[in-house]
mmCIF file of C-alpha atoms and ligand atoms in Angstrom:
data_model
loop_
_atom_site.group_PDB
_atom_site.id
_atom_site.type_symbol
_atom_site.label_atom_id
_atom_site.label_comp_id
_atom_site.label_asym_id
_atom_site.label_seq_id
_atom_site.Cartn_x
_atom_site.Cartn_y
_atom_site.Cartn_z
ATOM 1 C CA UNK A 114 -8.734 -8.295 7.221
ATOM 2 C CA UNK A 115 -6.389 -5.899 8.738
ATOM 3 C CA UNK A 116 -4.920 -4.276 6.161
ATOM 4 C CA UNK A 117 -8.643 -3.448 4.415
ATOM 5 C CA UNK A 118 -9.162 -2.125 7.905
ATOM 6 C CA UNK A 119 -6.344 0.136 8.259
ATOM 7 C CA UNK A 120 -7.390 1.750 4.760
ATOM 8 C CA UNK A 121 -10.965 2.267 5.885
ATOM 9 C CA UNK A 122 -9.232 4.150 8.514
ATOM 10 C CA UNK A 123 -7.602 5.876 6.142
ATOM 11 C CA UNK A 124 -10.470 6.838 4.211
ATOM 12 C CA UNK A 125 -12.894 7.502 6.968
ATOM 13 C CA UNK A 126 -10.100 10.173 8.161
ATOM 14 C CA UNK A 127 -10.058 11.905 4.873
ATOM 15 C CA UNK A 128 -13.826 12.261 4.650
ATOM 16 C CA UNK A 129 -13.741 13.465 8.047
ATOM 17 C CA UNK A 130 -11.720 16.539 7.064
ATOM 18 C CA UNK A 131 -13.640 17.932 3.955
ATOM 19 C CA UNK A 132 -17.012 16.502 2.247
ATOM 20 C CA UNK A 133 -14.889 17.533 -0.951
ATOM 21 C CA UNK A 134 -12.497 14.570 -0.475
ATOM 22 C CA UNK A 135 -13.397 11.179 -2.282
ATOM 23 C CA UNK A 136 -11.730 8.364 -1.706
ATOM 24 C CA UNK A 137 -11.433 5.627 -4.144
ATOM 25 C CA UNK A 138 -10.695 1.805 -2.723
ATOM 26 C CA UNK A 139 -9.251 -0.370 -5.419
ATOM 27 C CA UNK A 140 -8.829 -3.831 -4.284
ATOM 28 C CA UNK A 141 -5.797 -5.086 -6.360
ATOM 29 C CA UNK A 142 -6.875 -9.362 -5.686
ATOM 30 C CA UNK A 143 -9.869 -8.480 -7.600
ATOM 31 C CA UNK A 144 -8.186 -6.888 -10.532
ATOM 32 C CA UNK A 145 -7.096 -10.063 -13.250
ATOM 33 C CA UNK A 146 -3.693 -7.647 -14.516
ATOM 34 C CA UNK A 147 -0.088 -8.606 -14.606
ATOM 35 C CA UNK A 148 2.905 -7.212 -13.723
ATOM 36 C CA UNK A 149 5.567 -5.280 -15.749
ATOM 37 C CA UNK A 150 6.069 -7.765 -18.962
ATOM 38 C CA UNK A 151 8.615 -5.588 -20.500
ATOM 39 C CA UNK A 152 7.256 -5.082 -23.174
ATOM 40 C CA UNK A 153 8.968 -1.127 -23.373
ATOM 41 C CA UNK A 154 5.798 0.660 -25.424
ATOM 42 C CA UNK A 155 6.082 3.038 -22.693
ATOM 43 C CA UNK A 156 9.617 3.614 -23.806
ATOM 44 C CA UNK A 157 9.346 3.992 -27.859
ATOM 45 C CA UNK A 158 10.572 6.970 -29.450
ATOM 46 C CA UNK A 159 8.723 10.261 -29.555
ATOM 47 C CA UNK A 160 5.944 8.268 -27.837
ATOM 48 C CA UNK A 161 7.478 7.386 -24.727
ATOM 49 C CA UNK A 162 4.593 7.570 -21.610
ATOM 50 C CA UNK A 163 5.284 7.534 -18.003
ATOM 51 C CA UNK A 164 1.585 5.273 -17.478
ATOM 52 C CA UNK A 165 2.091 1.865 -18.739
ATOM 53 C CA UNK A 166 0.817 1.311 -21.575
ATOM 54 C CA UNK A 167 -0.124 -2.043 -21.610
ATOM 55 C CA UNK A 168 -3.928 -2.927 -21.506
ATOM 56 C CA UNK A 169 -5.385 -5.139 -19.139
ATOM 57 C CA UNK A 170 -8.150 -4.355 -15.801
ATOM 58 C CA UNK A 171 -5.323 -2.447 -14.407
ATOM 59 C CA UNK A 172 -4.994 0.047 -16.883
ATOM 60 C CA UNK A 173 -8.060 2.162 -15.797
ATOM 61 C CA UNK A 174 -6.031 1.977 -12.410
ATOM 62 C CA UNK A 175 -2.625 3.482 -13.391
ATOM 63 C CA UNK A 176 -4.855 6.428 -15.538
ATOM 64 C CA UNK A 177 -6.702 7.206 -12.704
ATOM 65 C CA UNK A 178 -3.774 7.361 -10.199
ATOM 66 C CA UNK A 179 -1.708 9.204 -12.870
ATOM 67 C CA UNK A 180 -4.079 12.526 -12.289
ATOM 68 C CA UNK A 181 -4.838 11.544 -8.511
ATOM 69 C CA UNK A 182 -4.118 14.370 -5.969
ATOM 70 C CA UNK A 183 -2.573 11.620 -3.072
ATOM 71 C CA UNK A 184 -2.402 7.651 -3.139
ATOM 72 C CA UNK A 185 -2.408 5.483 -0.406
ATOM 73 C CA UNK A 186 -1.291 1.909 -0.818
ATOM 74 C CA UNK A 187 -1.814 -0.761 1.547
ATOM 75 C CA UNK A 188 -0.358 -4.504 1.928
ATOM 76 C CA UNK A 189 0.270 -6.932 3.955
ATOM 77 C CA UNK A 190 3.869 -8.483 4.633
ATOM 78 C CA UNK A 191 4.396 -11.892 2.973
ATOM 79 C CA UNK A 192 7.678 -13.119 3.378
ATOM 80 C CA UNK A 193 9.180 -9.915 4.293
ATOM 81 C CA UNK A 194 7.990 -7.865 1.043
ATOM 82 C CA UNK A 195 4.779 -6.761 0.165
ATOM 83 C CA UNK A 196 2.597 -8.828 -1.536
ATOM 84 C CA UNK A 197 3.237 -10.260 -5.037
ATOM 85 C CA UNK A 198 -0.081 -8.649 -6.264
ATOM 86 C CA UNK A 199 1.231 -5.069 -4.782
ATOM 87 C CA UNK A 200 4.860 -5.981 -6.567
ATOM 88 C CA UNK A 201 2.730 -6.530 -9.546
ATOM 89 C CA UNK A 202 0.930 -3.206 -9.537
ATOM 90 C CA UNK A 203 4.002 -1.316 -8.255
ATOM 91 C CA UNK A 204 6.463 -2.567 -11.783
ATOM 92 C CA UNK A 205 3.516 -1.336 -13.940
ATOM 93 C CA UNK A 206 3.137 2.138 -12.354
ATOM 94 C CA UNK A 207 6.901 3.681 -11.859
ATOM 95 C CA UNK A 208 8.501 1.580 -15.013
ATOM 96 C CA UNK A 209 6.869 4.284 -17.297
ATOM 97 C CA UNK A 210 8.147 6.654 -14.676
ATOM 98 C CA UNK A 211 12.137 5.595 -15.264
ATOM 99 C CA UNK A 212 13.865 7.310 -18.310
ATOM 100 C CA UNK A 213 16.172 4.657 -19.739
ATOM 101 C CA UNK A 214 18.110 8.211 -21.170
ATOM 102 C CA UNK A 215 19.429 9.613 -17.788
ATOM 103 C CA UNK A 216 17.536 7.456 -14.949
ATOM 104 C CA UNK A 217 15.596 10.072 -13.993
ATOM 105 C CA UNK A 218 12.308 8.907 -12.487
ATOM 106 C CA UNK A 219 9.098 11.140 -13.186
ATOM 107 C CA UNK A 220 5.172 10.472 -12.563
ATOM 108 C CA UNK A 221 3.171 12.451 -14.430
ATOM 109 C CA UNK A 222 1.991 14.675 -11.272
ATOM 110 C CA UNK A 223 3.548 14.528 -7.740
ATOM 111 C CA UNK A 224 1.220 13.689 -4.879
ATOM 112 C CA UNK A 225 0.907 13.076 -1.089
ATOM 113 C CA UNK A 226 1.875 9.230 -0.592
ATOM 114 C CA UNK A 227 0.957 6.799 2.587
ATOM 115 C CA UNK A 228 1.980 3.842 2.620
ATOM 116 C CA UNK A 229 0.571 1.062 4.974
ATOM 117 C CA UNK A 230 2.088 -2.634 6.105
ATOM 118 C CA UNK A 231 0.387 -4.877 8.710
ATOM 119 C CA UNK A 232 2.155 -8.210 9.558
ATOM 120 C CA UNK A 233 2.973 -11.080 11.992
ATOM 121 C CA UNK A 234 6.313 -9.722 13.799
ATOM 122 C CA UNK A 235 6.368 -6.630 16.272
ATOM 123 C CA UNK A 236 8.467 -3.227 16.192
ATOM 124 C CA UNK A 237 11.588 -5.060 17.647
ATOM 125 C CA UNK A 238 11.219 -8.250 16.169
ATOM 126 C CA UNK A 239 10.247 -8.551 12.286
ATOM 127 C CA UNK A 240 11.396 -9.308 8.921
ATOM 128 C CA UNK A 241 9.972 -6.585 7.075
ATOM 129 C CA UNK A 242 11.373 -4.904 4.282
ATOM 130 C CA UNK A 243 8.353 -3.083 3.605
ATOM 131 C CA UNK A 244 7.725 -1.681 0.569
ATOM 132 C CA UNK A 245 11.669 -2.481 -0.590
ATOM 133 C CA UNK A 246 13.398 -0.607 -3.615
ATOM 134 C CA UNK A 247 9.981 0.663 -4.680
ATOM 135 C CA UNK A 248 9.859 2.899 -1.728
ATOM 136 C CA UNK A 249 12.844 5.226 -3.622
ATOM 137 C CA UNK A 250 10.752 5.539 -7.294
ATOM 138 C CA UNK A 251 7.977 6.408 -5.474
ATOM 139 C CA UNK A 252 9.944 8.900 -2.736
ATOM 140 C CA UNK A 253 11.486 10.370 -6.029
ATOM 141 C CA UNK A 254 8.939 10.262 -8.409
ATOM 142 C CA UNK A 255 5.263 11.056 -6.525
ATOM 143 C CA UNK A 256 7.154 12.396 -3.242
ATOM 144 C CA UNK A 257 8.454 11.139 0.303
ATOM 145 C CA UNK A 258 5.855 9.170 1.433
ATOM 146 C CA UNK A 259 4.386 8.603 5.003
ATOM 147 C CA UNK A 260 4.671 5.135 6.583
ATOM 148 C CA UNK A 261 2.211 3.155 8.827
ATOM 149 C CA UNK A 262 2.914 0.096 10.420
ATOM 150 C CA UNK A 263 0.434 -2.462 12.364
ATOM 151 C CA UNK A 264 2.615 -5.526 14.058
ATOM 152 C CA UNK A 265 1.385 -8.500 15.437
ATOM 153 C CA UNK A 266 -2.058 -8.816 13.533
ATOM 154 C CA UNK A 267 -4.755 -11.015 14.332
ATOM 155 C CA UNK A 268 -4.121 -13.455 11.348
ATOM 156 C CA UNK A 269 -7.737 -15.412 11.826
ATOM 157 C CA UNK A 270 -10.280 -14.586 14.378
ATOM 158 C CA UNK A 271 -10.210 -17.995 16.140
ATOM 159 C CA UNK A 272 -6.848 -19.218 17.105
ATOM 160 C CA UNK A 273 -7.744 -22.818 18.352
ATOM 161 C CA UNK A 274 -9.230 -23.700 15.068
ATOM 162 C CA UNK A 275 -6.571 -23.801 13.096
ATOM 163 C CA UNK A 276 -2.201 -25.221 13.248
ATOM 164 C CA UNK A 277 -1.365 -22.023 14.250
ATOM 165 C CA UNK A 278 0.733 -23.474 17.809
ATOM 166 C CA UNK A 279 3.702 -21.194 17.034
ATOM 167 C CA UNK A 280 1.395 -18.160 18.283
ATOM 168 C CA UNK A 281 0.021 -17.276 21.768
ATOM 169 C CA UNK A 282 -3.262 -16.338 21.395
ATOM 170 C CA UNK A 283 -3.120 -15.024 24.682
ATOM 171 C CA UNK A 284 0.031 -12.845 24.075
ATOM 172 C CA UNK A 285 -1.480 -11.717 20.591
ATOM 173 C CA UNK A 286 -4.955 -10.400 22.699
ATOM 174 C CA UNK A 287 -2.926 -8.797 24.732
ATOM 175 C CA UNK A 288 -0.590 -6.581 22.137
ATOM 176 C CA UNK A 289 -3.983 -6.331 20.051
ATOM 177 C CA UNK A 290 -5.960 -4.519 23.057
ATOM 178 C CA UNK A 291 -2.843 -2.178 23.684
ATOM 179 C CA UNK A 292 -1.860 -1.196 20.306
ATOM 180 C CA UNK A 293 -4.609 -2.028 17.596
ATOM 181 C CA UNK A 294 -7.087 0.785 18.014
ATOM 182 C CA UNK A 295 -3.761 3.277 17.767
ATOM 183 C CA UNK A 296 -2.699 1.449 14.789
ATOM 184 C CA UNK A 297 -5.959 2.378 13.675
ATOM 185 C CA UNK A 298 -5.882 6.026 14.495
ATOM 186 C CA UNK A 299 -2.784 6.291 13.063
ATOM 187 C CA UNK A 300 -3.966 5.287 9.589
ATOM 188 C CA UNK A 301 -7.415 7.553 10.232
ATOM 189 C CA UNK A 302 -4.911 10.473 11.387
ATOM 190 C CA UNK A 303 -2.745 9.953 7.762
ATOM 191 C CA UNK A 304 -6.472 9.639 5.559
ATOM 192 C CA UNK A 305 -7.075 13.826 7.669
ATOM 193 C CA UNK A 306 -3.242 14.774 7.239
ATOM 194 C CA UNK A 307 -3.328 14.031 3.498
ATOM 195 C CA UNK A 308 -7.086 15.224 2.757
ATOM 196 C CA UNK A 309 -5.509 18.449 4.480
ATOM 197 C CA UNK A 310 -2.266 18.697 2.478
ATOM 198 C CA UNK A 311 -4.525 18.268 -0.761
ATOM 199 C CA UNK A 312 -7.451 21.005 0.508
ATOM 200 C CA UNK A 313 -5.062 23.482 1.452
ATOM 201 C CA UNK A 314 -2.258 22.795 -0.938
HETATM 202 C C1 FMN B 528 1.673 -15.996 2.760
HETATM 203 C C2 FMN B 528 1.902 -15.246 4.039
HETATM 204 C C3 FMN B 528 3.189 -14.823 4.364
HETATM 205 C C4 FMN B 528 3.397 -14.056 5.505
HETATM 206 N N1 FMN B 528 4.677 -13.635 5.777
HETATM 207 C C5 FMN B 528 4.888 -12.833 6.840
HETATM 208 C C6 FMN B 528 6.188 -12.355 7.102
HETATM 209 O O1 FMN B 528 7.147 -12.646 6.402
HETATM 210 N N2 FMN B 528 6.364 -11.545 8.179
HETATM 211 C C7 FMN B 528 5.324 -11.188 9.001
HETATM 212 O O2 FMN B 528 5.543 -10.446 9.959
HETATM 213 N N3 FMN B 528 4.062 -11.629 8.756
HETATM 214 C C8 FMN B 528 3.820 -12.431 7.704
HETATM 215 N N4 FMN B 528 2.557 -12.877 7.443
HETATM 216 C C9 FMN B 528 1.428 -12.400 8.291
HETATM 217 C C10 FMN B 528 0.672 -11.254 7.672
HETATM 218 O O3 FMN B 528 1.532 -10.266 7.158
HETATM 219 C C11 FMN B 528 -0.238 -10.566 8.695
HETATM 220 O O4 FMN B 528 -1.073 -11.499 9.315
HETATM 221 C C12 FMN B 528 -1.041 -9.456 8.013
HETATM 222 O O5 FMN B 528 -1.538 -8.575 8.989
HETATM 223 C C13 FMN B 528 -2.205 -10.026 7.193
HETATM 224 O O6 FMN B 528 -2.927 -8.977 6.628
HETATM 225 P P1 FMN B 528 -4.482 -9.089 6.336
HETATM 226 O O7 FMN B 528 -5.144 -9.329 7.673
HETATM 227 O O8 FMN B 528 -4.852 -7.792 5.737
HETATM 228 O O9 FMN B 528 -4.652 -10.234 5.399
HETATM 229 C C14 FMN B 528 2.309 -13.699 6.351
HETATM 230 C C15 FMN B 528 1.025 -14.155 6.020
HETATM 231 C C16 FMN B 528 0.821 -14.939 4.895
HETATM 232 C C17 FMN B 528 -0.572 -15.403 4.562
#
């Protein structure tokens, strides 16, 4: 719901800066992949790959990102982290990237990076820690990435029909008509900046 809508943003912002922009929405709940199983074939000698090598519906993913000019990831928070579908996706595409030799971390092409959170808690009160540990491989490996936050979501469109007591509606209207349609341009304003970065270079 509002994550899907802050990459639409996204991508409708890119568009809007060059016709020669595609975007390319992959939504990782309807990929059936797995995440890293350690299985090291991206690590064997004198064929060691930095994308996984493992074969599943996500491998198409990683090969396409791999020669990508700018990614944009988007989750929601679920118990502080991104989601366990996103942690998924994220072991398989900067494991290859880690050299088990010297710990360098290397994709195989550096790239504008956004990355996008909506959840439940607000700017002074939340429990997110984002993107986590995975924020540094990908800082060091694609490049510093931008963030985007959206706090206090709508989590379901009608409030009364569901044990959801521990929420104002009222208060989460409220924050929602001050702040939602800037969340929005935010993530439009990030799909122009990066479409920019990659037309001009
Ligand atoms: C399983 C689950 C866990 C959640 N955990 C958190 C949380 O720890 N912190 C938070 O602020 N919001 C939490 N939320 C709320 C969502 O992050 C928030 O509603 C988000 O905007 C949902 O994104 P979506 O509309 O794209 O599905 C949780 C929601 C679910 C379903």
């Amino acid at each position: 719901m509002n994550t899907a809508r802050m990459l639409q943003k996204f991508e409708e912002g890119a568009n809007s800066m060059s016709g020669d922009i595609e975007v390319k929405t992959v939504r990782l709940y309807g990929l059936d992949y797995k995440g890293c199983m350690s299985c090291l074939a991206c690590k064997i000698k004198d064929k060691a790959s930095n994308v996984c090598r493992f074969q599943d519906a996500l491998t198409p993913v990683l090969e396409e990102i791999s020669q990508a000019d700018g990614l944009v990831l988007g989750s929601p928070v679920y118990f502080g982290e991104v989601t366990g579908q996103m942690r998924s996706f994220l072991e398989r595409l900067a494991f290859p990237w880690l050299s088990y030799n010297d710990y360098s971390l290397t994709a195989p092409k550096r790239m504008p990076v956004v990355l996008i959170e909506t959840m439940n808690g607000t700017p002074l009160r939340n429990n997110s820690n984002g993107y986590g540990s995975m924020e540094h491989c990908i800082a060091t490996a694609l490049g510093k990435p931008r963030s985007i936050a959206a706090y206090n979501t709508y989590q379901v469109t009608d409030y009364d029909h569901y044990e959801l007591a521990g929420f104002s509606e009222e208060a989460k209207r409220q924050w929602r008509s001050e702040h939602w349609e800037d969340d929005l341009q935010r993530a439009f304003d990030a799909g122009f900046r990066m479409a920019e970065e990659i037309i001009n270079g």
